[in-house]
CSV table of C-alpha atoms and ligand atoms in Angstrom, one decimal:
chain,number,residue,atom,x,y,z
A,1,UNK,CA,12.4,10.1,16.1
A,2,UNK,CA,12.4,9.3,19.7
A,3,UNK,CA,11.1,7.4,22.4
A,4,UNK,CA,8.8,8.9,24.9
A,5,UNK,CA,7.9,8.6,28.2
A,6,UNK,CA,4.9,6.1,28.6
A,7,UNK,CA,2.4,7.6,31.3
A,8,UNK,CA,1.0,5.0,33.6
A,9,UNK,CA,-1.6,4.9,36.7
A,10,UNK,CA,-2.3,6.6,38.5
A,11,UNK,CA,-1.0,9.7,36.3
A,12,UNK,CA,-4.1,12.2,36.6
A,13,UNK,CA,-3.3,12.9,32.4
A,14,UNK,CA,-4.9,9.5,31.9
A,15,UNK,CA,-8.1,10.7,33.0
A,16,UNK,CA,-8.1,13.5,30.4
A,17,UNK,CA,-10.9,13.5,27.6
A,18,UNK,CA,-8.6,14.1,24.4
A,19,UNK,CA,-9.3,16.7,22.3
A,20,UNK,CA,-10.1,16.4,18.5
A,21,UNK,CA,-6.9,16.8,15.9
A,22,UNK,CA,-7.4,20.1,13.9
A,23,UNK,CA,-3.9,20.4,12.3
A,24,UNK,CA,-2.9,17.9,10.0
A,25,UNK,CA,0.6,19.2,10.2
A,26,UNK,CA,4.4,17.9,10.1
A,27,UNK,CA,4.0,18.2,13.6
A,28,UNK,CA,1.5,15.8,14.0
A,29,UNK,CA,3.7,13.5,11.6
A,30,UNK,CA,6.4,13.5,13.8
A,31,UNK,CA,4.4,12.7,16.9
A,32,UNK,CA,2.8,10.1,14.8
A,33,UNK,CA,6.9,8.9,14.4
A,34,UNK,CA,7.6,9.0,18.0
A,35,UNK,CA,4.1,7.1,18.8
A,36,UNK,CA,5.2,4.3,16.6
A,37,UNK,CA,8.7,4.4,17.9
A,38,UNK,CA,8.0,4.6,21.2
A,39,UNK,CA,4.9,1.5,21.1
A,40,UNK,CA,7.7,-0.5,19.0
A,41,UNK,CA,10.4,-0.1,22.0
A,42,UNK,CA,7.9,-1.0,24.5
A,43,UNK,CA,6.9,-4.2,22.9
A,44,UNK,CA,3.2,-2.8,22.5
A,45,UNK,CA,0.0,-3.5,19.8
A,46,UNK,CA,-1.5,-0.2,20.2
A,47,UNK,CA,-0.9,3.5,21.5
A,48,UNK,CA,-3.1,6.3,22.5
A,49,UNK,CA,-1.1,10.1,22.3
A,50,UNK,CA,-2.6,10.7,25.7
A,51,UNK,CA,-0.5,7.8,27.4
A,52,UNK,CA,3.0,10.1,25.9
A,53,UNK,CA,1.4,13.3,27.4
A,54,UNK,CA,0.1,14.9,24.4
A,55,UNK,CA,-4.1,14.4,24.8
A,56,UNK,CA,-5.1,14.8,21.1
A,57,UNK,CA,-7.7,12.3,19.2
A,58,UNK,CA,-4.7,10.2,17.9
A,59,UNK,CA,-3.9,6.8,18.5
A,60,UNK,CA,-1.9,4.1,16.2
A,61,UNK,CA,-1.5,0.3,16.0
A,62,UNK,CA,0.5,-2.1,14.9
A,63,UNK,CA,-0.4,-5.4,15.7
A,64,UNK,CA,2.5,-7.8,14.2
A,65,UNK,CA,4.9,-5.3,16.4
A,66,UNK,CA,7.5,-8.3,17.6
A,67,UNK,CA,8.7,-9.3,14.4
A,68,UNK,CA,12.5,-8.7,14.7
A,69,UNK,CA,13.0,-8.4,10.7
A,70,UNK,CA,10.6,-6.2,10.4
A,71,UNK,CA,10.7,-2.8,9.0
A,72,UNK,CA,8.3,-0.1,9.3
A,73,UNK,CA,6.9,0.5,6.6
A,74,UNK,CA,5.2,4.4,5.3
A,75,UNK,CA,2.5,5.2,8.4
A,76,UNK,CA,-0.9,4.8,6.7
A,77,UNK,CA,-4.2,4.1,7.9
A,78,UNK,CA,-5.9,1.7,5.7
A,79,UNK,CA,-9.1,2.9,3.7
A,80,UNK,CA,-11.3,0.9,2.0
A,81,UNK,CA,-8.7,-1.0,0.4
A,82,UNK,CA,-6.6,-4.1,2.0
A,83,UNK,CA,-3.4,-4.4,1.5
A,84,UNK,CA,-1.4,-7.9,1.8
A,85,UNK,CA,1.3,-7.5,3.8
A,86,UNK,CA,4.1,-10.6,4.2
A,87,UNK,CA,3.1,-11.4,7.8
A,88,UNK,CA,7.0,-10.6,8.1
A,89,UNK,CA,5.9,-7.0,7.9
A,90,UNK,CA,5.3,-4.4,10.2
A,91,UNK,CA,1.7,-3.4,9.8
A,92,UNK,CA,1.8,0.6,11.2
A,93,UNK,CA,-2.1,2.1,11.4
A,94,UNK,CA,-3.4,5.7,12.4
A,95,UNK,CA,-6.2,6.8,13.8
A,96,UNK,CA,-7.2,10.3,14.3
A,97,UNK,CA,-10.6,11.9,15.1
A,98,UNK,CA,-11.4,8.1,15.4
A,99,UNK,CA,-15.2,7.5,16.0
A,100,UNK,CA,-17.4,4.0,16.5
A,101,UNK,CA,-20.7,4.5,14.0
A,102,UNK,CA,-21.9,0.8,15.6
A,103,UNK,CA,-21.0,-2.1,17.1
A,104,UNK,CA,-21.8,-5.7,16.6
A,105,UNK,CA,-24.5,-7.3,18.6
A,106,UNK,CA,-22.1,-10.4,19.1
A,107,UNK,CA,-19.7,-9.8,21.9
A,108,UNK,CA,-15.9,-10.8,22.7
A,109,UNK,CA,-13.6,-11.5,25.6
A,110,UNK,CA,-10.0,-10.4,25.8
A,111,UNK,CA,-7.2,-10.9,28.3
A,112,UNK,CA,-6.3,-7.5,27.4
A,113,UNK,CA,-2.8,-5.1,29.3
A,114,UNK,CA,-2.2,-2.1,28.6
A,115,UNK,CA,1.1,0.1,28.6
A,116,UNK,CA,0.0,2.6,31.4
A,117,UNK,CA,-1.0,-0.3,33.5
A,118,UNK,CA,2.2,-2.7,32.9
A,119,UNK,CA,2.4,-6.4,33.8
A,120,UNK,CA,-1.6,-6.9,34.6
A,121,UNK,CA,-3.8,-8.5,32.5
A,122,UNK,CA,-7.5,-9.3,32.6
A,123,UNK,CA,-10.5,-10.2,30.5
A,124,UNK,CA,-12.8,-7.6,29.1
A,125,UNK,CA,-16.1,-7.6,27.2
A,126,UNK,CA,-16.4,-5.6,24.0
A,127,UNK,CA,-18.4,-6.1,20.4
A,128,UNK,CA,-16.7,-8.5,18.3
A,129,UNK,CA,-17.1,-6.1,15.4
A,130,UNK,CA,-17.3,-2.1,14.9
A,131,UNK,CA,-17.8,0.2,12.2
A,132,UNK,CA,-15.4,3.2,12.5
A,133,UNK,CA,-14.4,6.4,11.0
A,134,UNK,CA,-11.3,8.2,11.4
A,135,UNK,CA,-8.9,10.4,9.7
A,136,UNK,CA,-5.2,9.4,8.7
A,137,UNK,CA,-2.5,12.2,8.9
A,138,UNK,CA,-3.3,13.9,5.9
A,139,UNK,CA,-6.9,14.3,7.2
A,140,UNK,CA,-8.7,12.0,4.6
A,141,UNK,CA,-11.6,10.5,6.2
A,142,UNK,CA,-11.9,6.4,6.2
A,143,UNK,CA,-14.5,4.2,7.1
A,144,UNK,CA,-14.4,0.5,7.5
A,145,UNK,CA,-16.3,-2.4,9.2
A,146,UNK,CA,-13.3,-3.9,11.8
A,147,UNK,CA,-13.3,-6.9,13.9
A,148,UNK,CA,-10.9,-9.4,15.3
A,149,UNK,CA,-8.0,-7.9,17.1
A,150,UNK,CA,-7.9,-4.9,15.7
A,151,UNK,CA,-11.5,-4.1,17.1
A,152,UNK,CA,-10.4,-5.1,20.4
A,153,UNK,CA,-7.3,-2.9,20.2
A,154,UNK,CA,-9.2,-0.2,18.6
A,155,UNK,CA,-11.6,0.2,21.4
A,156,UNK,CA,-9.1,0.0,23.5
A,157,UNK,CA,-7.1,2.7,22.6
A,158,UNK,CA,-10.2,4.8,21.8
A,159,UNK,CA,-10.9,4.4,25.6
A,160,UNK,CA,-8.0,6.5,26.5
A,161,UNK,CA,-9.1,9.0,24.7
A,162,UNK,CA,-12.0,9.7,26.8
A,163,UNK,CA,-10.4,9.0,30.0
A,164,UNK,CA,-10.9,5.1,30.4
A,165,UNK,CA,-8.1,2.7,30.5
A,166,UNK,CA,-9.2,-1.5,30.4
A,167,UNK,CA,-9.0,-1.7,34.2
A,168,UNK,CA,-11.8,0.9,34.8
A,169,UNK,CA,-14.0,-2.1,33.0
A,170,UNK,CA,-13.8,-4.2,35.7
A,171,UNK,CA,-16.0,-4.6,38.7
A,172,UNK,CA,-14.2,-2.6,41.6
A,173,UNK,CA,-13.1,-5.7,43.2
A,174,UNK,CA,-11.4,-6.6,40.5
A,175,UNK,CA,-9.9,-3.4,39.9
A,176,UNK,CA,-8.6,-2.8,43.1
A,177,UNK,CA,-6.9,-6.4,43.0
A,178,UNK,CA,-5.3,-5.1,39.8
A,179,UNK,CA,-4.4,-2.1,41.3
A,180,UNK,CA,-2.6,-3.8,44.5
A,181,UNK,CA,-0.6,-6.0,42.4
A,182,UNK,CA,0.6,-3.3,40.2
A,183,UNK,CA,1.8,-1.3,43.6
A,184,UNK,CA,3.1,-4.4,45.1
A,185,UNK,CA,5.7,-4.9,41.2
A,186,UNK,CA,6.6,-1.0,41.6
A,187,UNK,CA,7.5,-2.0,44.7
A,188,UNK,CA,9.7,-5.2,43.8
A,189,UNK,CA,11.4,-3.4,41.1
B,201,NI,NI1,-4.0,1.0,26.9
């Protein structure tokens, strides 16, 4: 396993649509690995491939990711079953080929950041709920009806793979503001 470079704004990659996964292969596992490794270092919910270089329809969660005694557990998506985790637990998901069937009518506000756009927050307006299909590494297809966090963080991460990170949701104003005060950190650090 290893930790990998996090690509951040205004790295051109991050525009990149992501192409679908094809090869459900050991290769992918370990990418999958690194992903996880690499989120958990950084202190992150959720990570798209794209934002470590690689832009392939993959992206993985874990949302209980601060949890000192935690230990990861065997990367699975979750099908239609729920498992009951000890909230002790690291919770790993993956999602590849991930797609959005629909979305709730009911909408939700987030103070949401993002790992390519480090130390800015802001609020963004998405569905509360979704219904999604994806693939896990072995290529079995899931569906589920999502909401809460993991809704949020889903779209999210879906985002970057065509292109859009959080900030792009704001009005330009907004944006730029976010912008400025990410140059004016780089800057002070
Ligand atoms: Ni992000």
């Amino acid at each position: 396993m290893a930790i990998l470079p996090i690509r951040e704004i205004p790295d051109p990659i991050l525009k990149q649509v992501s192409v679908p996964v094809d090869n459900f292969d050991d290769q992918l596992k370990t990418l999958v690995a690194d992903m996880f490794e690499t989120m958990y270092d950084a202190h992150g919910i959720g990570l798209a491939a794209v934002q470590v270089g690689v832009p392939i329809r993959l992206l993985v969660i874990d949302l209980q990711p601060d949890d000192p005694d935690a230990e990861p557990e065997v990367c699975t998506a979750h099908g239609g079953h729920h498992h009951t985790h000890q909230p002790t637990l690291k919770e790993p998901r993956v999602f590849i080929n991930p797609e959005i069937l629909s979305v709730s009518e009911e909408h939700t506000v987030y103070n949401e950041g993002c790992l390519s756009v480090p130390e800015i927050y802001a609020e963004v307006e998405r569905p509360a709920s979704i219904r999604a299909r994806w693939q896990d590494m072995d290529g079995k297809v899931h569906e589920e009806d999502i909401e809460g966090m993991l809704a949020i963080c889903l779209q999210h991460e879906m985002d970057h793979l065509e292109g859009v990170v959080f900030i792009d949701h704001l009005s330009r104003l907004k944006r730029q503001m976010a912008i400025k005060k990410l140059e004016k950190l780089r800057k002070a650090a």
